[in-house]
Amino acid sequence: MTKANEALTISRRRFVQMAAGLSFAIGLGGVSAVRATASAGSSLDVNHWLTIQPDGTISIVFPSTEMGQSSYSTLPQILAEELDANWDDVVIEQLNADDRRFGNPLFGNVLYTAGSTGVQAYFDPMRRAGAQARDVLLQIAARELGVSKEELRTEPSAVVAPDGTRLGYGELAARGADGTSVPEADAVTLKDRSQFRIIGHDVQRRDVVAKSTGKAVFAIDVDLPDMAYATVLRPPVEGERPLTINDTQARAVPGVLDVVALPDGVSVVAESLWSALGARSMLEVTWSEDAPARAFNSEETLRLYAEAAEDPEAEQAVWAEKGNAPAAIAAADQTYGQLYLSDYAYHAQIEPMAAVASVDADGQGAEVWAGTQTQSWTTRTVMDVLGIEQDKVRLNMMTMGGSFGRRTALAQDYVRDAVLSSKAVGRPVKVIWTREDDVKNGTFRPAAAQRLEAGLTADGKLDGWHHKVATPTVIGFFNPVRWDAVKPNDVISMRGAENKFYGIKDFRADHIITPRQARLAPYRGIGAAYTSFAAEAFMDELAEQAGRDPLDFRMDLVAENPRGRHLLEKVAEMSNWSSQDGRALGLSFAGYSSSMAAGVAEIEVDQSTGDIAVKRFWAAVDAGLIVSPDNAHNQIEGGIIFGISMSLREKIDIENGEVVQNNYWDYEIARAYQVPPIEIYMAEVDAPPVGVGEVGTPMVSAAIANAFHRATGRRLRHMPFTPDRVSALLQS
């Protein structure tokens, strides 16, 4: 049992058996009021969010998962702020169970870390939990000092009396909570922003030192006594299964323990990873070869999607609508339309899929170590595989070496394979995917074809906008249970197409749900990674048709969005937009959810090779209140680099159902020398936080495409902008 689970279990036992501990009950509405009771000399057990020990240690539960975005530090900062804790006193406890009391409110209280929702979802409940704890500490101090609570104040980890007497939080915890009560969540007084010591200030991330020194433990690093290793041979084509398995040579490899048939593959379990890999190469497997996926070819897929986008009779699910876009376009003085394409893309996270499972001897329980974005779905996977109840699953949530949506599926095959392999050999087993496994068997951002049409007035203003996106449902594949609840509205496929930051009077966005022809998953920026590319590239084309500057054209559309207007003005100032002096600059204004970003890219084009080099990138971002400024800067910068990489090179090809690419040598991500100087401005606004993890990505592709037009006079409408595509366009 891990430390976080242990702490939570002890808290409940102490509360039930000893009536000791300060309990805060967290429900869907936050923290409810209960009687605070704690025996003298014991800890103040804050149920469910925090515990204060007599030595002053403050344990705060971290309910999400860490994949490099620093929520491991950022979320506890929120609670620590309202508690008025000294950050050095805080110990962070990872939640290692599907405990829905800590569930993400924006995902129906499922434990799910995705969509840049962590800070915005937990901001209010964690603030209120901290404020309630602070209130109880003030009550204890008032009782001990014989003064009213109103006479006291707090400083980091201490209550201070008017005469200067200081009582540390640990000392107050040791004195017990007799006679105190927890105020109602809605009744607590929250700090004014001017009082913040932690929120809005940079504090040291708790994960950086371990990562920088190689001490951080990821799922791929877990080492247990008597642990075996497994690799899985999967069919070359999705949906096929092993018909015959000749494992004679594989079993003869020294160290091989077993060869295990899986529903869609064959697991080789051995004493070492190298024995498992060597033996796997000796398997002779006959695959079924009858899967519909054998007909999947990415070029043909994109052609079919383009036909659907261009077909006025294609069935459409309305994603967003305001006014009457078709009528406005039909009545406009000028109409204009274009088609945009984007290919499949792979997440390319640094750590390939890995998990460790140790199934109990009776098969009625298991302990699992996994890097996953969801305690809930990982727990469910183990339950389904073994047919056991939730309390029989002992989960250890590991830090992830990146994810970008890769580890969000309802059914997690890498966890399933570890569980089945462990059950077969009666030992703990670590399943490791090689990079080639991870690419060949990846789940991808969907291919998409998008048709945009708009009207223009005689004086060059936008008059009607219709955005059609032909792409499959992503949710329908990676989480069919969720799809049953939300269809036909797929936020993963369609986000960004709502174009909500512009004031367009007559607007419509439609989803043409095309047949799925690859394994799919959410991807950084989800739908906005490609819908914003099409929308903002099209916006520049409309400005050209209207004979106007792209910035001025957009300014008309943000008249009722002063925060958005500020970003456009700021990024224009940063990039010196009004005086381009022969530079190839491109503008884009996009965002993610309620976060907005305006970006300008400066590029150079090598006419002889077709290579695009991004020389500078400027971004102005509004993501509401920023809890951790330095980390927000890092996340936006990382999102921009991610956007540059996916714009220029990243592409998955599928031929006869098989993924063509193998590793980073033929699935190219941006190298260090391709990363330009990046300048970021973050707006300071009086508004709740709305997420920074993905806002840096959606604006990038269109900014590059628009800069390319400035440099060459040609339009890039197919992402990624690979050298062969660029060369063909320049020579056409």
Coordinates of C-alpha atoms in Angstrom, one line a residue, residues 76-522:
P76 CA -1.6 21.8 -3.5
Q77 CA -0.4 25.4 -3.8
I78 CA -4.1 26.4 -4.1
L79 CA -5.0 24.8 -0.8
A80 CA -1.8 25.9 0.9
E81 CA -2.7 29.5 0.0
E82 CA -6.0 29.6 1.8
L83 CA -4.6 27.6 4.7
D84 CA -1.8 30.2 4.9
A85 CA 0.8 27.4 5.0
N86 CA 4.5 27.7 4.7
W87 CA 5.2 25.9 1.5
D88 CA 8.2 24.3 3.0
D89 CA 6.0 22.5 5.5
V90 CA 3.8 20.9 2.8
V91 CA 4.1 17.3 1.9
I92 CA 2.2 16.2 -1.1
E93 CA 0.3 12.9 -1.1
Q94 CA -0.6 11.4 -4.4
L95 CA -4.1 9.9 -4.5
N96 CA -3.7 6.3 -5.4
A97 CA -7.3 5.1 -5.6
D98 CA -10.5 5.7 -7.5
D99 CA -11.9 7.8 -4.7
R100 CA -14.6 9.9 -6.3
R101 CA -14.7 12.3 -3.3
F102 CA -11.7 13.8 -5.0
G103 CA -13.1 13.5 -8.5
N104 CA -12.7 16.1 -11.2
P105 CA -15.9 18.2 -11.1
L106 CA -15.6 19.0 -14.8
F107 CA -15.7 15.3 -15.6
G108 CA -18.6 14.2 -13.4
N109 CA -16.3 13.5 -10.5
V110 CA -14.4 10.8 -12.4
L111 CA -10.7 11.0 -11.5
Y112 CA -9.4 12.2 -14.8
T113 CA -6.5 14.6 -15.6
A114 CA -7.1 16.0 -19.1
G115 CA -8.3 19.0 -21.0
S116 CA -6.3 21.5 -19.0
T117 CA -9.0 21.2 -16.4
G118 CA -7.0 20.5 -13.2
V119 CA -6.6 24.0 -11.9
Q120 CA -9.9 25.4 -13.0
A121 CA -11.8 22.3 -11.6
Y122 CA -10.1 22.1 -8.2
F123 CA -9.5 25.8 -7.7
D124 CA -12.7 26.6 -5.7
P125 CA -13.0 23.3 -3.6
M126 CA -9.3 23.3 -2.7
R127 CA -9.4 26.9 -1.7
R128 CA -12.4 26.4 0.5
A129 CA -10.9 23.3 2.1
G130 CA -7.8 25.3 3.0
A131 CA -9.9 28.2 4.3
Q132 CA -11.9 25.9 6.5
A133 CA -8.8 24.4 8.0
R134 CA -7.4 27.9 8.7
D135 CA -10.7 28.8 10.4
V136 CA -10.5 25.8 12.7
L137 CA -6.8 26.6 13.6
L138 CA -7.9 30.1 14.5
Q139 CA -10.6 28.6 16.7
I140 CA -8.1 26.4 18.5
A141 CA -5.8 29.4 19.0
A142 CA -8.6 31.5 20.3
R143 CA -9.5 28.8 22.8
E144 CA -6.0 28.4 24.0
L145 CA -5.3 32.1 24.3
G146 CA -8.6 33.1 25.7
V147 CA -9.3 35.7 23.0
S148 CA -11.8 36.0 20.2
K149 CA -11.0 34.5 16.9
E150 CA -11.5 37.9 15.2
E151 CA -8.5 39.2 17.1
L152 CA -6.1 36.7 15.6
R153 CA -4.4 36.6 12.2
T154 CA -2.3 34.0 10.4
E155 CA 1.1 34.1 8.9
P156 CA 2.7 31.2 7.1
S157 CA 2.0 28.1 9.3
A158 CA 1.3 30.1 12.4
V159 CA -1.5 32.0 14.2
V160 CA -0.4 35.3 15.7
A161 CA -2.1 37.2 18.6
P162 CA -2.3 40.9 19.0
D163 CA 0.5 40.8 21.6
G164 CA 2.7 39.0 19.1
T165 CA 2.3 35.5 20.6
R166 CA 2.8 32.9 17.9
L167 CA 1.3 29.4 17.8
G168 CA 2.5 27.2 15.1
Y169 CA 0.1 25.0 13.2
G170 CA 1.8 21.9 14.5
E171 CA 1.5 23.1 18.1
L172 CA -2.2 23.9 17.5
A173 CA -2.8 20.4 16.0
A174 CA -1.2 18.8 19.1
R175 CA -3.5 20.7 21.4
G176 CA -6.6 19.2 19.9
A177 CA -9.8 20.5 18.3
D178 CA -12.3 20.1 21.1
G179 CA -15.0 22.7 21.0
T180 CA -14.3 23.7 17.4
S181 CA -16.5 23.2 14.3
V182 CA -15.9 23.5 10.6
P183 CA -17.8 26.3 8.9
E184 CA -19.9 25.7 5.9
A185 CA -18.0 25.8 2.7
D186 CA -20.1 28.6 1.3
A187 CA -19.6 30.6 4.5
V188 CA -15.8 30.7 4.7
T189 CA -14.0 33.9 4.0
L190 CA -11.5 33.5 1.1
K191 CA -8.5 35.7 0.7
D192 CA -8.5 38.7 -1.5
R193 CA -6.0 38.4 -4.4
S194 CA -3.9 41.2 -2.8
Q195 CA -3.3 38.9 0.2
F196 CA -1.9 35.9 -1.9
R197 CA 1.5 34.7 -0.8
I198 CA 1.6 31.5 -2.9
I199 CA -1.1 31.8 -5.7
G200 CA 0.4 34.0 -8.4
H201 CA 3.9 33.6 -7.1
D202 CA 6.6 31.2 -8.1
V203 CA 7.4 28.4 -5.7
Q204 CA 9.7 25.5 -6.3
R205 CA 8.1 22.6 -8.2
R206 CA 8.4 19.4 -6.1
D207 CA 9.1 17.1 -9.1
V208 CA 12.0 19.0 -10.7
V209 CA 14.9 17.9 -8.5
A210 CA 14.1 14.2 -8.8
K211 CA 13.7 14.4 -12.5
S212 CA 16.8 16.5 -13.0
T213 CA 18.9 14.0 -10.9
G214 CA 17.5 10.8 -12.4
K215 CA 15.8 9.8 -9.1
A216 CA 12.2 10.2 -10.3
V217 CA 10.5 6.8 -10.7
F218 CA 8.3 6.3 -13.7
A219 CA 6.3 3.1 -14.4
I220 CA 9.1 2.0 -16.7
D221 CA 11.5 2.2 -13.8
V222 CA 9.5 0.2 -11.2
D223 CA 11.6 -2.7 -9.8
L224 CA 10.0 -5.3 -7.5
P225 CA 11.4 -8.4 -5.8
D226 CA 10.9 -11.5 -8.0
M227 CA 9.7 -9.3 -10.9
A228 CA 9.5 -10.6 -14.4
Y229 CA 9.4 -8.7 -17.7
A230 CA 7.0 -9.0 -20.6
T231 CA 6.8 -7.8 -24.2
V232 CA 3.8 -8.3 -26.4
L233 CA 3.6 -9.2 -30.0
R234 CA 0.6 -7.5 -31.5
P235 CA -1.1 -8.0 -34.8
P236 CA 0.1 -5.8 -37.6
V237 CA -3.5 -4.7 -38.2
E238 CA -6.1 -3.5 -35.7
G239 CA -8.8 -6.0 -34.8
E240 CA -7.0 -9.2 -35.7
R241 CA -6.2 -12.1 -33.3
P242 CA -3.7 -14.9 -33.1
L243 CA -5.1 -18.1 -34.8
T244 CA -2.0 -20.3 -34.3
I245 CA 1.1 -19.7 -32.1
N246 CA 4.3 -21.6 -32.6
D247 CA 6.3 -20.7 -29.6
T248 CA 8.8 -23.6 -29.5
Q249 CA 11.9 -21.5 -30.3
A250 CA 10.7 -18.7 -28.1
R251 CA 10.3 -20.9 -25.1
A252 CA 13.8 -22.3 -25.6
V253 CA 15.4 -18.8 -25.0
P254 CA 17.1 -18.8 -21.6
G255 CA 15.1 -17.0 -19.0
V256 CA 11.7 -17.3 -20.7
L257 CA 9.0 -18.2 -18.2
D258 CA 5.9 -18.4 -20.3
V259 CA 4.2 -17.4 -23.6
V260 CA 0.7 -16.1 -22.9
A261 CA -2.1 -15.8 -25.5
L262 CA -3.9 -12.4 -25.1
P263 CA -7.2 -11.4 -26.8
D264 CA -5.2 -9.4 -29.4
G265 CA -1.6 -10.5 -29.1
V266 CA 1.0 -12.8 -27.5
S267 CA 2.9 -11.9 -24.4
V268 CA 6.4 -13.3 -23.8
V269 CA 7.3 -13.3 -20.1
A270 CA 10.9 -13.7 -19.1
E271 CA 13.5 -13.1 -16.3
S272 CA 14.8 -10.1 -18.2
L273 CA 13.6 -7.6 -20.8
W274 CA 16.3 -8.7 -23.3
S275 CA 15.2 -12.3 -23.0
A276 CA 11.6 -11.3 -23.6
L277 CA 12.5 -9.2 -26.6
G278 CA 14.7 -11.9 -28.1
A279 CA 12.1 -14.6 -27.6
R280 CA 9.4 -12.4 -29.0
S281 CA 11.3 -12.2 -32.3
M282 CA 11.2 -16.0 -32.6
L283 CA 7.4 -16.3 -32.3
E284 CA 5.6 -17.7 -35.3
V285 CA 2.1 -16.4 -35.2
T286 CA -0.7 -16.8 -37.8
W287 CA -3.0 -13.8 -37.6
S288 CA -6.7 -13.8 -38.6
E289 CA -6.2 -11.4 -41.5
D290 CA -10.0 -10.7 -41.7
A291 CA -10.2 -7.4 -39.9
P292 CA -12.0 -4.5 -41.7
A293 CA -8.9 -2.4 -40.8
R294 CA -6.9 -4.1 -43.6
A295 CA -8.7 -1.8 -46.0
F296 CA -7.4 1.3 -44.2
N297 CA -5.1 3.6 -46.2
S298 CA -4.5 7.1 -44.9
E299 CA -4.3 8.7 -48.3
E300 CA -7.6 7.2 -49.4
T301 CA -9.1 8.0 -46.0
L302 CA -8.3 11.7 -46.4
R303 CA -9.7 11.7 -49.9
L304 CA -12.9 10.2 -48.7
Y305 CA -13.1 12.8 -45.8
A306 CA -12.5 15.6 -48.3
E307 CA -15.4 14.4 -50.4
A308 CA -17.6 14.3 -47.3
A309 CA -16.6 17.9 -46.4
E310 CA -17.4 19.1 -49.9
D311 CA -20.7 17.2 -50.2
P312 CA -23.6 19.5 -49.4
E313 CA -25.8 16.5 -48.8
A314 CA -23.5 14.9 -46.2
E315 CA -25.2 14.3 -42.8
Q316 CA -24.1 16.9 -40.3
A317 CA -24.3 17.2 -36.5
V318 CA -24.4 20.9 -35.5
W319 CA -21.6 21.6 -33.1
A320 CA -22.2 25.4 -32.6
E321 CA -24.6 27.8 -34.2
K322 CA -25.6 31.5 -33.9
G323 CA -27.9 33.3 -36.3
N324 CA -28.3 31.9 -39.8
A325 CA -24.9 31.4 -41.4
P326 CA -26.1 29.8 -44.7
A327 CA -28.6 32.7 -45.3
A328 CA -26.0 35.4 -44.4
I329 CA -23.4 33.8 -46.8
A330 CA -25.9 33.5 -49.6
A331 CA -26.9 37.1 -49.3
A332 CA -23.3 38.4 -48.9
D333 CA -21.7 40.7 -51.5
Q334 CA -18.9 38.2 -52.0
T335 CA -18.5 34.6 -50.9
Y336 CA -15.3 32.6 -50.5
G337 CA -14.5 29.0 -49.5
Q338 CA -11.6 26.7 -49.0
L339 CA -10.7 23.1 -48.1
Y340 CA -8.1 22.3 -45.5
L341 CA -6.6 18.9 -44.7
S342 CA -4.6 17.4 -41.7
D343 CA -3.1 14.0 -41.3
Y344 CA -2.9 11.5 -38.4
A345 CA -0.5 12.5 -35.7
Y346 CA 1.2 10.4 -33.0
H347 CA 1.6 11.7 -29.4
A348 CA 5.4 10.9 -29.4
Q349 CA 5.5 11.1 -25.6
I350 CA 9.0 10.3 -24.3
E351 CA 8.0 7.3 -22.1
P352 CA 6.4 4.5 -24.1
M353 CA 3.6 2.6 -22.5
A354 CA 4.6 0.6 -19.4
A355 CA 2.9 -0.9 -16.4
V356 CA 3.6 -3.3 -13.6
A357 CA 1.1 -5.7 -12.1
S358 CA 1.2 -8.2 -9.3
V359 CA -1.9 -10.4 -9.2
D360 CA -2.7 -12.1 -5.9
A361 CA -2.2 -15.9 -5.8
D362 CA -6.0 -16.5 -5.7
G363 CA -6.5 -14.1 -8.7
Q364 CA -9.0 -12.1 -6.6
G365 CA -6.9 -9.0 -6.2
A366 CA -4.0 -7.1 -7.7
E367 CA -1.5 -4.3 -7.2
V368 CA -0.7 -2.1 -10.2
W369 CA 1.9 0.5 -10.9
A370 CA 1.0 2.6 -13.9
G371 CA 1.5 6.0 -15.5
T372 CA -2.1 7.0 -16.4
Q373 CA -4.2 10.1 -16.6
T374 CA -7.1 8.5 -14.7
Q375 CA -7.3 6.6 -11.5
S376 CA -10.9 5.7 -12.4
W377 CA -10.4 4.0 -15.8
T378 CA -7.2 2.3 -14.7
T379 CA -9.0 0.8 -11.7
R380 CA -11.9 -0.2 -14.0
T381 CA -9.5 -1.9 -16.4
V382 CA -8.1 -4.1 -13.6
M383 CA -11.6 -4.9 -12.3
D384 CA -12.8 -5.9 -15.7
V385 CA -9.8 -8.1 -16.5
L386 CA -10.0 -10.0 -13.2
G387 CA -13.7 -9.8 -12.5
I388 CA -13.0 -8.3 -9.1
E389 CA -14.5 -5.5 -6.9
Q390 CA -12.9 -2.1 -6.7
D391 CA -11.6 -2.6 -3.1
K392 CA -9.4 -5.5 -4.5
V393 CA -7.4 -3.1 -6.7
R394 CA -4.3 -1.5 -5.1
L395 CA -3.2 1.2 -7.4
N396 CA 0.1 3.1 -7.5
M397 CA -0.1 6.2 -9.7
M398 CA 3.3 6.9 -11.3
T399 CA 4.6 10.1 -12.7
M400 CA 4.4 10.0 -16.5
G401 CA 7.1 10.7 -19.0
G402 CA 4.7 12.8 -21.1
S403 CA 1.2 11.8 -22.3
F404 CA -0.6 14.5 -24.2
G405 CA -3.9 12.4 -24.1
R406 CA -2.2 9.1 -24.8
R407 CA -3.2 7.5 -21.5
T408 CA -6.9 8.4 -21.2
A409 CA -8.7 5.4 -22.6
L410 CA -11.5 3.7 -20.9
A411 CA -9.9 0.3 -21.4
Q412 CA -6.1 0.4 -21.0
D413 CA -4.4 -2.3 -23.0
Y414 CA -1.0 -2.0 -21.5
V415 CA -2.4 -2.4 -18.0
R416 CA -4.6 -5.3 -19.1
D417 CA -1.5 -7.1 -20.6
A418 CA 0.5 -6.6 -17.4
V419 CA -2.4 -8.0 -15.3
L420 CA -2.9 -11.1 -17.6
S421 CA 0.8 -11.8 -17.8
S422 CA 1.2 -11.6 -14.0
K423 CA -1.8 -13.9 -13.5
A424 CA -0.3 -16.4 -15.9
V425 CA 3.1 -16.7 -14.2
G426 CA 2.2 -16.0 -10.6
R427 CA 4.8 -13.2 -10.2
P428 CA 4.9 -9.4 -10.6
V429 CA 5.3 -8.6 -14.3
K430 CA 6.4 -5.4 -15.9
V431 CA 5.1 -4.9 -19.5
I432 CA 7.2 -2.5 -21.6
W433 CA 6.4 -1.3 -25.0
T434 CA 9.4 -0.5 -27.2
R435 CA 9.2 2.7 -29.2
E436 CA 8.4 0.7 -32.3
D437 CA 5.5 -0.9 -30.4
D438 CA 4.3 2.5 -29.3
V439 CA 4.3 3.9 -32.8
K440 CA 2.9 0.9 -34.6
N441 CA 0.2 0.3 -32.1
G442 CA -0.4 3.9 -31.2
T443 CA -3.7 5.8 -30.9
F444 CA -3.6 9.0 -33.0
R445 CA -5.0 12.4 -33.5
P446 CA -7.6 11.9 -36.3
A447 CA -7.2 12.8 -39.9
A448 CA -9.6 15.6 -40.9
A449 CA -10.9 17.5 -43.9
Q450 CA -12.5 20.9 -43.3
R451 CA -14.5 23.0 -45.6
L452 CA -14.9 26.7 -44.6
E453 CA -17.1 29.2 -46.4
A454 CA -17.8 32.8 -45.5
G455 CA -19.4 35.9 -46.9
L456 CA -17.9 39.4 -47.2
T457 CA -19.6 42.8 -47.4
A458 CA -18.7 45.3 -50.0
D459 CA -16.6 47.2 -47.5
G460 CA -14.5 44.1 -46.6
K461 CA -16.1 42.9 -43.4
L462 CA -17.1 39.3 -42.5
D463 CA -20.7 38.4 -43.1
G464 CA -21.5 34.8 -42.2
W465 CA -19.2 31.8 -41.4
H466 CA -19.8 28.1 -42.0
H467 CA -17.2 25.6 -40.8
K468 CA -17.6 21.9 -41.7
V469 CA -15.3 19.3 -40.1
A470 CA -15.2 15.8 -41.6
T471 CA -13.5 13.6 -39.1
P472 CA -14.5 10.6 -37.0
T473 CA -15.7 10.6 -33.4
V474 CA -12.7 10.2 -31.2
I475 CA -14.7 9.7 -28.0
G476 CA -16.6 6.9 -29.8
F477 CA -13.4 4.9 -30.0
F478 CA -11.5 5.6 -26.8
N479 CA -14.5 5.8 -24.5
P480 CA -17.7 4.4 -26.0
V481 CA -19.5 4.7 -22.6
R482 CA -18.9 8.4 -22.7
W483 CA -19.9 8.6 -26.3
D484 CA -23.3 7.0 -25.5
A485 CA -23.9 9.9 -23.1
V486 CA -22.8 12.8 -25.3
K487 CA -23.3 11.8 -29.0
P488 CA -23.4 13.4 -31.5
N489 CA -21.4 16.2 -29.7
D490 CA -17.7 15.2 -29.7
V491 CA -15.6 17.8 -28.0
I492 CA -12.5 15.9 -28.7
S493 CA -13.1 16.0 -32.4
M494 CA -14.6 19.4 -32.7
R495 CA -13.1 21.8 -30.0
G496 CA -12.0 25.0 -31.6
A497 CA -14.5 24.9 -34.4
E498 CA -16.9 26.9 -32.2
N499 CA -14.7 30.0 -32.7
K500 CA -16.2 31.6 -29.7
F501 CA -13.6 34.4 -29.3
Y502 CA -14.8 36.3 -32.4
G503 CA -18.1 38.2 -32.5
I504 CA -19.5 36.6 -35.7
K505 CA -23.2 37.4 -35.9
D506 CA -24.1 34.5 -38.2
F507 CA -22.1 31.4 -37.5
R508 CA -22.3 27.6 -37.8
A509 CA -19.9 24.7 -37.2
D510 CA -20.9 21.2 -38.2
H511 CA -19.4 17.8 -37.5
I512 CA -19.6 15.4 -40.4
I513 CA -18.9 12.1 -38.5
T514 CA -16.8 10.1 -40.9
P515 CA -16.0 6.4 -40.6
R516 CA -13.1 5.7 -38.3
Q517 CA -10.0 4.3 -40.1
A518 CA -7.4 4.3 -37.4
R519 CA -7.1 3.9 -33.6
L520 CA -7.9 7.3 -32.1
A521 CA -7.2 9.2 -28.9
P522 CA -7.3 12.8 -27.5

